[in-house]
């Protein structure tokens, strides 16, 4: 008998496993692939970027994972936003990184993407913001990402709080549509031939 899929909130005790899974799962996500297009400067090699992102999420946000047993197959980061302050902090951090390494194209692109996200983020508060959801390659197509979405959208419905995200591909936008998200009708292309972000809302 197959073990059931479980969804749970990750804690500090899961940090090492979440970082390891996130590094692998996030590499080919559309925005990350654009950031890391120059493979000669892979900011994941020293894990500083992934570790910082996971540490910030565990401290400031909610990290929800799905898998079988203690395995982590899918990772998501959710922010409960009542203002733009959380995004402003991230933009300031990204700008500092880019300014400290002015010749780094990956860090410049992170700063550029952060600027776009802040500038275009809706001013309707509060809402649950799905910052990222990714699945470890060998576990894709097994329902882990869908399990996280179903669990968190049920929680949003129970709270009576809408959820918001930016899909980074048409394929992912179709998946979110099947889960109840609706496009806003606008899109936000990232600079330097980056992917086009597709804003979407889930309203209980």
mmCIF file of C-alpha atoms in Angstrom, residues 1-141:
data_model
loop_
_atom_site.group_PDB
_atom_site.id
_atom_site.type_symbol
_atom_site.label_atom_id
_atom_site.label_comp_id
_atom_site.label_asym_id
_atom_site.label_seq_id
_atom_site.Cartn_x
_atom_site.Cartn_y
_atom_site.Cartn_z
ATOM 1 C CA UNK A 1 0.000 0.000 0.000
ATOM 2 C CA UNK A 2 1.432 3.366 -0.996
ATOM 3 C CA UNK A 3 2.166 5.835 1.784
ATOM 4 C CA UNK A 4 -0.100 8.901 1.752
ATOM 5 C CA UNK A 5 0.990 12.351 0.626
ATOM 6 C CA UNK A 6 1.327 14.709 3.566
ATOM 7 C CA UNK A 7 1.393 18.502 3.671
ATOM 8 C CA UNK A 8 2.980 20.258 6.623
ATOM 9 C CA UNK A 9 4.546 23.510 7.650
ATOM 10 C CA UNK A 10 8.342 23.275 7.765
ATOM 11 C CA UNK A 11 10.169 24.452 10.862
ATOM 12 C CA UNK A 12 13.734 25.329 11.740
ATOM 13 C CA UNK A 13 14.489 21.649 12.285
ATOM 14 C CA UNK A 14 13.790 21.081 8.568
ATOM 15 C CA UNK A 15 16.189 23.794 7.378
ATOM 16 C CA UNK A 16 18.909 21.573 5.881
ATOM 17 C CA UNK A 17 16.398 19.364 4.045
ATOM 18 C CA UNK A 18 14.427 22.361 2.747
ATOM 19 C CA UNK A 19 17.579 24.111 1.487
ATOM 20 C CA UNK A 20 18.769 20.951 -0.296
ATOM 21 C CA UNK A 21 15.377 20.350 -1.925
ATOM 22 C CA UNK A 22 14.876 24.003 -2.819
ATOM 23 C CA UNK A 23 18.240 24.275 -4.577
ATOM 24 C CA UNK A 24 17.434 21.321 -6.845
ATOM 25 C CA UNK A 25 13.756 22.106 -7.381
ATOM 26 C CA UNK A 26 14.175 25.812 -8.093
ATOM 27 C CA UNK A 27 17.001 25.727 -10.645
ATOM 28 C CA UNK A 28 14.792 25.365 -13.724
ATOM 29 C CA UNK A 29 11.934 27.586 -12.525
ATOM 30 C CA UNK A 30 11.497 30.247 -15.232
ATOM 31 C CA UNK A 31 12.624 33.285 -13.239
ATOM 32 C CA UNK A 32 15.521 31.442 -11.603
ATOM 33 C CA UNK A 33 16.664 30.041 -14.972
ATOM 34 C CA UNK A 34 16.654 33.601 -16.346
ATOM 35 C CA UNK A 35 18.625 34.866 -13.338
ATOM 36 C CA UNK A 36 21.180 32.087 -13.781
ATOM 37 C CA UNK A 37 21.392 32.253 -17.562
ATOM 38 C CA UNK A 38 25.109 33.006 -17.250
ATOM 39 C CA UNK A 39 26.151 29.614 -15.905
ATOM 40 C CA UNK A 40 29.730 30.815 -15.451
ATOM 41 C CA UNK A 41 28.467 32.659 -12.393
ATOM 42 C CA UNK A 42 26.165 30.246 -10.658
ATOM 43 C CA UNK A 43 25.210 31.831 -7.352
ATOM 44 C CA UNK A 44 23.912 28.459 -6.167
ATOM 45 C CA UNK A 45 27.384 26.944 -6.070
ATOM 46 C CA UNK A 46 28.119 28.349 -2.600
ATOM 47 C CA UNK A 47 24.442 27.955 -1.573
ATOM 48 C CA UNK A 48 24.424 31.450 -0.053
ATOM 49 C CA UNK A 49 21.417 32.608 -2.056
ATOM 50 C CA UNK A 50 19.309 29.505 -1.427
ATOM 51 C CA UNK A 51 20.238 29.431 2.251
ATOM 52 C CA UNK A 52 19.393 33.104 2.708
ATOM 53 C CA UNK A 53 16.060 32.707 0.939
ATOM 54 C CA UNK A 54 15.075 29.663 2.995
ATOM 55 C CA UNK A 55 16.283 31.216 6.253
ATOM 56 C CA UNK A 56 14.272 34.372 5.575
ATOM 57 C CA UNK A 57 11.190 32.353 4.682
ATOM 58 C CA UNK A 58 11.426 30.172 7.795
ATOM 59 C CA UNK A 59 11.867 33.262 9.957
ATOM 60 C CA UNK A 60 9.481 35.740 8.347
ATOM 61 C CA UNK A 61 6.996 33.704 6.295
ATOM 62 C CA UNK A 62 5.501 30.212 6.110
ATOM 63 C CA UNK A 63 7.230 27.353 4.331
ATOM 64 C CA UNK A 64 4.825 24.546 3.437
ATOM 65 C CA UNK A 65 6.111 21.276 2.047
ATOM 66 C CA UNK A 66 4.573 18.083 0.711
ATOM 67 C CA UNK A 67 5.930 14.594 0.353
ATOM 68 C CA UNK A 68 5.740 11.052 1.604
ATOM 69 C CA UNK A 69 6.932 10.431 5.129
ATOM 70 C CA UNK A 70 9.678 12.894 5.948
ATOM 71 C CA UNK A 71 10.719 13.319 2.310
ATOM 72 C CA UNK A 72 10.311 16.790 0.830
ATOM 73 C CA UNK A 73 8.967 16.635 -2.717
ATOM 74 C CA UNK A 74 7.518 20.142 -3.080
ATOM 75 C CA UNK A 75 8.351 23.423 -1.349
ATOM 76 C CA UNK A 76 6.276 26.582 -1.193
ATOM 77 C CA UNK A 77 6.739 29.963 0.471
ATOM 78 C CA UNK A 78 3.678 31.923 1.576
ATOM 79 C CA UNK A 79 3.585 35.461 2.908
ATOM 80 C CA UNK A 80 0.621 36.966 4.745
ATOM 81 C CA UNK A 81 0.741 40.565 3.562
ATOM 82 C CA UNK A 82 -1.026 43.500 5.172
ATOM 83 C CA UNK A 83 1.163 46.093 3.425
ATOM 84 C CA UNK A 84 4.076 46.369 1.000
ATOM 85 C CA UNK A 85 6.621 46.501 3.813
ATOM 86 C CA UNK A 86 7.721 42.868 3.452
ATOM 87 C CA UNK A 87 8.393 43.338 -0.266
ATOM 88 C CA UNK A 88 10.194 46.644 0.311
ATOM 89 C CA UNK A 89 12.616 44.909 2.670
ATOM 90 C CA UNK A 90 13.387 42.263 0.044
ATOM 91 C CA UNK A 91 13.943 44.880 -2.658
ATOM 92 C CA UNK A 92 16.358 46.779 -0.421
ATOM 93 C CA UNK A 93 18.287 43.561 0.272
ATOM 94 C CA UNK A 94 18.460 42.670 -3.428
ATOM 95 C CA UNK A 95 19.710 46.153 -4.290
ATOM 96 C CA UNK A 96 22.444 45.922 -1.651
ATOM 97 C CA UNK A 97 23.620 42.602 -3.093
ATOM 98 C CA UNK A 98 23.687 44.025 -6.623
ATOM 99 C CA UNK A 99 25.543 47.174 -5.536
ATOM 100 C CA UNK A 100 28.134 45.106 -3.664
ATOM 101 C CA UNK A 101 28.889 43.124 -6.860
ATOM 102 C CA UNK A 102 28.227 45.527 -9.751
ATOM 103 C CA UNK A 103 29.551 43.093 -12.381
ATOM 104 C CA UNK A 104 27.273 40.243 -11.311
ATOM 105 C CA UNK A 105 24.496 39.728 -13.848
ATOM 106 C CA UNK A 106 22.588 37.232 -11.638
ATOM 107 C CA UNK A 107 22.503 39.657 -8.708
ATOM 108 C CA UNK A 108 21.502 42.521 -11.006
ATOM 109 C CA UNK A 109 18.648 40.445 -12.383
ATOM 110 C CA UNK A 110 17.470 39.505 -8.897
ATOM 111 C CA UNK A 111 17.337 43.218 -8.074
ATOM 112 C CA UNK A 112 15.496 43.990 -11.323
ATOM 113 C CA UNK A 113 12.932 41.239 -10.732
ATOM 114 C CA UNK A 114 12.417 42.412 -7.164
ATOM 115 C CA UNK A 115 11.787 45.955 -8.401
ATOM 116 C CA UNK A 116 9.141 44.714 -10.860
ATOM 117 C CA UNK A 117 7.419 42.613 -8.185
ATOM 118 C CA UNK A 118 7.230 45.542 -5.788
ATOM 119 C CA UNK A 119 6.069 48.035 -8.410
ATOM 120 C CA UNK A 120 3.307 45.787 -9.762
ATOM 121 C CA UNK A 121 2.147 44.088 -6.578
ATOM 122 C CA UNK A 122 -1.546 44.699 -5.856
ATOM 123 C CA UNK A 123 -2.453 47.148 -3.124
ATOM 124 C CA UNK A 124 -5.359 45.048 -1.878
ATOM 125 C CA UNK A 125 -4.675 43.857 1.664
ATOM 126 C CA UNK A 126 -4.620 41.520 3.446
ATOM 127 C CA UNK A 127 -3.840 38.574 1.191
ATOM 128 C CA UNK A 128 -1.823 35.392 1.176
ATOM 129 C CA UNK A 129 1.005 35.737 -1.336
ATOM 130 C CA UNK A 130 2.420 32.577 -2.884
ATOM 131 C CA UNK A 131 5.978 33.735 -3.485
ATOM 132 C CA UNK A 132 7.207 30.450 -4.930
ATOM 133 C CA UNK A 133 6.219 26.806 -5.278
ATOM 134 C CA UNK A 134 8.586 24.251 -6.810
ATOM 135 C CA UNK A 135 8.856 20.478 -6.971
ATOM 136 C CA UNK A 136 11.977 18.307 -6.860
ATOM 137 C CA UNK A 137 12.484 17.009 -10.434
ATOM 138 C CA UNK A 138 12.216 13.276 -9.704
ATOM 139 C CA UNK A 139 8.888 13.796 -7.926
ATOM 140 C CA UNK A 140 7.170 15.977 -10.509
ATOM 141 C CA UNK A 141 3.807 14.796 -11.782
#
